[in-house]
Coordinates of C-alpha atoms in Angstrom, one line a residue:
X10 CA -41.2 112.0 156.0
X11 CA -37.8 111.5 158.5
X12 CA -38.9 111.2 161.5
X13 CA -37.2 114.0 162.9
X14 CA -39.3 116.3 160.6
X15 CA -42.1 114.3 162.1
X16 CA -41.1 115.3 165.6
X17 CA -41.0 118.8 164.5
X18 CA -43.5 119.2 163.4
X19 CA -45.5 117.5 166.6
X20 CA -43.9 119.7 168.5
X21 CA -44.7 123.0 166.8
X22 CA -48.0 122.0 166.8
X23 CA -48.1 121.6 170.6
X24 CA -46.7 124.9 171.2
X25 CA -49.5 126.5 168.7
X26 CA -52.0 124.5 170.6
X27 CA -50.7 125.9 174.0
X28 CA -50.1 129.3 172.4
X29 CA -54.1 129.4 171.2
X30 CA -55.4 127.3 174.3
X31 CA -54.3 130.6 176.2
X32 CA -55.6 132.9 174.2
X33 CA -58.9 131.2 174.2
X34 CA -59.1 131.1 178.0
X35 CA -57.9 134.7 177.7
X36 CA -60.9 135.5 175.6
X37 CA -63.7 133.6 177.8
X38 CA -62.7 134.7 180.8
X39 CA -63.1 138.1 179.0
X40 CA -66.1 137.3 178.0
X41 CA -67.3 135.8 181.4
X42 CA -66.4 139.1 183.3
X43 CA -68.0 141.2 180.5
X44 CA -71.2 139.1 181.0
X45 CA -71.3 139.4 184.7
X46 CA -70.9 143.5 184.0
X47 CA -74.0 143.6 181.9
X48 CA -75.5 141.1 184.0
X49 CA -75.6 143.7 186.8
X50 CA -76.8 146.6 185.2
X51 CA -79.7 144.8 183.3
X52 CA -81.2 141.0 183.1
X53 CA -79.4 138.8 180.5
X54 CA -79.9 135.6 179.9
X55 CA -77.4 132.7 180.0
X56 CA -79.1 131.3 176.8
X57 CA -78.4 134.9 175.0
X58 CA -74.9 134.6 176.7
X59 CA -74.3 131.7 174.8
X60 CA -75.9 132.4 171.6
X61 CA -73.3 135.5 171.7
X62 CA -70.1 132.9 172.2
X63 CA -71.2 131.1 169.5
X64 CA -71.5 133.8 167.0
X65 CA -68.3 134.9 168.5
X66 CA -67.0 131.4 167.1
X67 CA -68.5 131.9 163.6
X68 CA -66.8 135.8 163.6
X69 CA -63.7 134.3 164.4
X70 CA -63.8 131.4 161.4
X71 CA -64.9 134.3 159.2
X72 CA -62.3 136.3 159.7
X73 CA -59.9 133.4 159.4
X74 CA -61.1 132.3 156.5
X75 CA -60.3 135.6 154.4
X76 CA -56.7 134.6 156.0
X77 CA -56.3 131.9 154.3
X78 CA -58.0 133.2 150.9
X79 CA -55.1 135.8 151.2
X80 CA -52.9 133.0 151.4
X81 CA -52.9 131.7 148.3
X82 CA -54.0 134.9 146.6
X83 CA -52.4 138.1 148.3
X84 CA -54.0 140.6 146.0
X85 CA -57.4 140.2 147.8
X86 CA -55.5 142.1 151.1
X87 CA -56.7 145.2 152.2
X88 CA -60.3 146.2 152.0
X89 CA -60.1 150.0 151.1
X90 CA -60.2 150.8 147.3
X91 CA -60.0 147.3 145.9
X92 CA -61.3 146.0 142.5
X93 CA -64.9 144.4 142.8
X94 CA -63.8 141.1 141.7
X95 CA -61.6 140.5 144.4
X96 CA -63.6 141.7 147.2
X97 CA -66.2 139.3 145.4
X98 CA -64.2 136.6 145.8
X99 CA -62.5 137.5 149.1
X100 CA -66.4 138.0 150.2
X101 CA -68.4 135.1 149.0
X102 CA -65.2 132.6 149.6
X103 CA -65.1 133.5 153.1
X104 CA -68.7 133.1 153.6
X105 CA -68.2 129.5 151.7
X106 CA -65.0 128.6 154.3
X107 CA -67.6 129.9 157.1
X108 CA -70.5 127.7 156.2
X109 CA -68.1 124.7 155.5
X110 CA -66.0 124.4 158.7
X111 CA -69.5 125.1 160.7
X112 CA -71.0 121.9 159.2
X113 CA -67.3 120.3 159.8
X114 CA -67.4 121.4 163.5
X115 CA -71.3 120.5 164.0
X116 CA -72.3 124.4 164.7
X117 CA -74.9 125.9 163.2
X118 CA -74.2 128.0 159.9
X119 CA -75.5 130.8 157.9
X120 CA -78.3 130.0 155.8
X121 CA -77.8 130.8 152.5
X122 CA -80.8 133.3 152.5
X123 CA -78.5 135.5 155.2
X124 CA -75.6 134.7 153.4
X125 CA -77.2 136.6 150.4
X126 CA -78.7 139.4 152.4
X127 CA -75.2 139.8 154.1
X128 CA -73.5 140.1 150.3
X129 CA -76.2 142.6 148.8
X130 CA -74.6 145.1 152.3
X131 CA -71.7 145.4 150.1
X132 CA -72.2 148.5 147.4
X133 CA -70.1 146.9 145.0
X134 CA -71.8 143.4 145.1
X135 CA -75.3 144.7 144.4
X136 CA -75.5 144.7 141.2
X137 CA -74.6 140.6 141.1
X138 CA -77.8 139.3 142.5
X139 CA -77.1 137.2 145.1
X140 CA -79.6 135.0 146.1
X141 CA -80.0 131.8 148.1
X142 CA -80.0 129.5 145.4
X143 CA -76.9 131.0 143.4
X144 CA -74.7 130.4 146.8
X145 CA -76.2 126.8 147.7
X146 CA -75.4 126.0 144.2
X147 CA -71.7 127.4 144.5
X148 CA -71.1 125.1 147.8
X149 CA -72.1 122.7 146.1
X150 CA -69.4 122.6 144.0
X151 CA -67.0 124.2 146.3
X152 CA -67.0 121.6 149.3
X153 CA -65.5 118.8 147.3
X154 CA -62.5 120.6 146.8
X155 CA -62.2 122.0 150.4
X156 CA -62.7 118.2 151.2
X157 CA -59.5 117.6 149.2
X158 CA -57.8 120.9 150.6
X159 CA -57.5 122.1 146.7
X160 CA -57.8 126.0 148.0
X161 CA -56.7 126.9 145.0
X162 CA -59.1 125.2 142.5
X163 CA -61.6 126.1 145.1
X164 CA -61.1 129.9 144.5
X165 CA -61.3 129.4 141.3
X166 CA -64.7 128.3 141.0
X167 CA -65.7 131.6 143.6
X168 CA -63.5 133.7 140.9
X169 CA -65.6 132.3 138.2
X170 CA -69.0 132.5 139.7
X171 CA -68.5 136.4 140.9
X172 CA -67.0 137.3 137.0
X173 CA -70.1 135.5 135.8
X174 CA -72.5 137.6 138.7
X175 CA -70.9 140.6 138.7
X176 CA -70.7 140.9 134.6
X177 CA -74.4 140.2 135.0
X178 CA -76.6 138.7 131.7
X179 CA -74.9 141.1 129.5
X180 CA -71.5 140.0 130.1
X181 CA -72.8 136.3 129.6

């Protein structure tokens, strides 16, 4: 890479660093005044305070992550009248992007038992029997290829493993 392009790029990410650095510091002072609100009308803890960033944190990567599942597959946009598949993937994937930059970052992640409880919420997910074991089993095999960045091959395997739950032993 010239080194120009190399500069460049340094630079842009700088000013996305500044840009988010603000935002963040936007969002805790936020948070800090909210907390002091509630603080007055009613005891909260500091501890409970916290616990509430960090899920915060985890909301945040969530959401991100169905960002970049959109990325490389568009058609799992909006969430109002969408094909089962696709919400499948956009679902479980995200949960799997969740659980894998938590252990990245050190944070604590979902277990896999709430992960499963959180999928069977969605109407058109029941049927596929999510359970702990089915998703551990998935990570698995998804988090070497988020280790190599292959987001692609790494949809691919969520694809497959909803087609194969949501068909259900019939389908098989």
């Amino acid at each position: 890479m010239p080194l120009v392009e190399l500069l460049r790029r340094v630079v842009e990410r700088y000013k996305l660093r500044k840009r988010v650095g603000r935002v963040a510091k936007e969002v805790a002072d936020a948070a800090v005044k909210a907390f002091d609100l509630l603080a007055s009308l009613s005891p909260v803890s500091e501890e409970a305070f916290a616990e509430r960033l960090r899920e915060a944190v985890m909301t945040a990567v969530h959401e991100l992550s169905h960002e970049v599942l959109r990325s490389v597959h568009p058609e799992l946009g909006p969430l109002h009248d969408r094909d089962p598949l696709h919400e499948c993937v956009d679902e479980v994937g995200a949960r799997m992007l969740e659980v894998f930059v938590a252990r990245k970052l050190g944070a604590r992640a979902h277990s896999f038992e709430d992960l499963a409880f959180e999928l069977e919420n969605y109407p058109s997910l029941r049927g596929a029997r999510w359970s702990a074991g089915v998703l551990e089993e998935l990570y698995s095999r998804a988090e070497p290829l988020l280790e190599k960045r292959e987001l692609k091959s790494f949809v691919d395997v969520v694809a497959r493993e909803c087609r194969k739950l949501l068909e259900g032993p019939e389908g098989a």
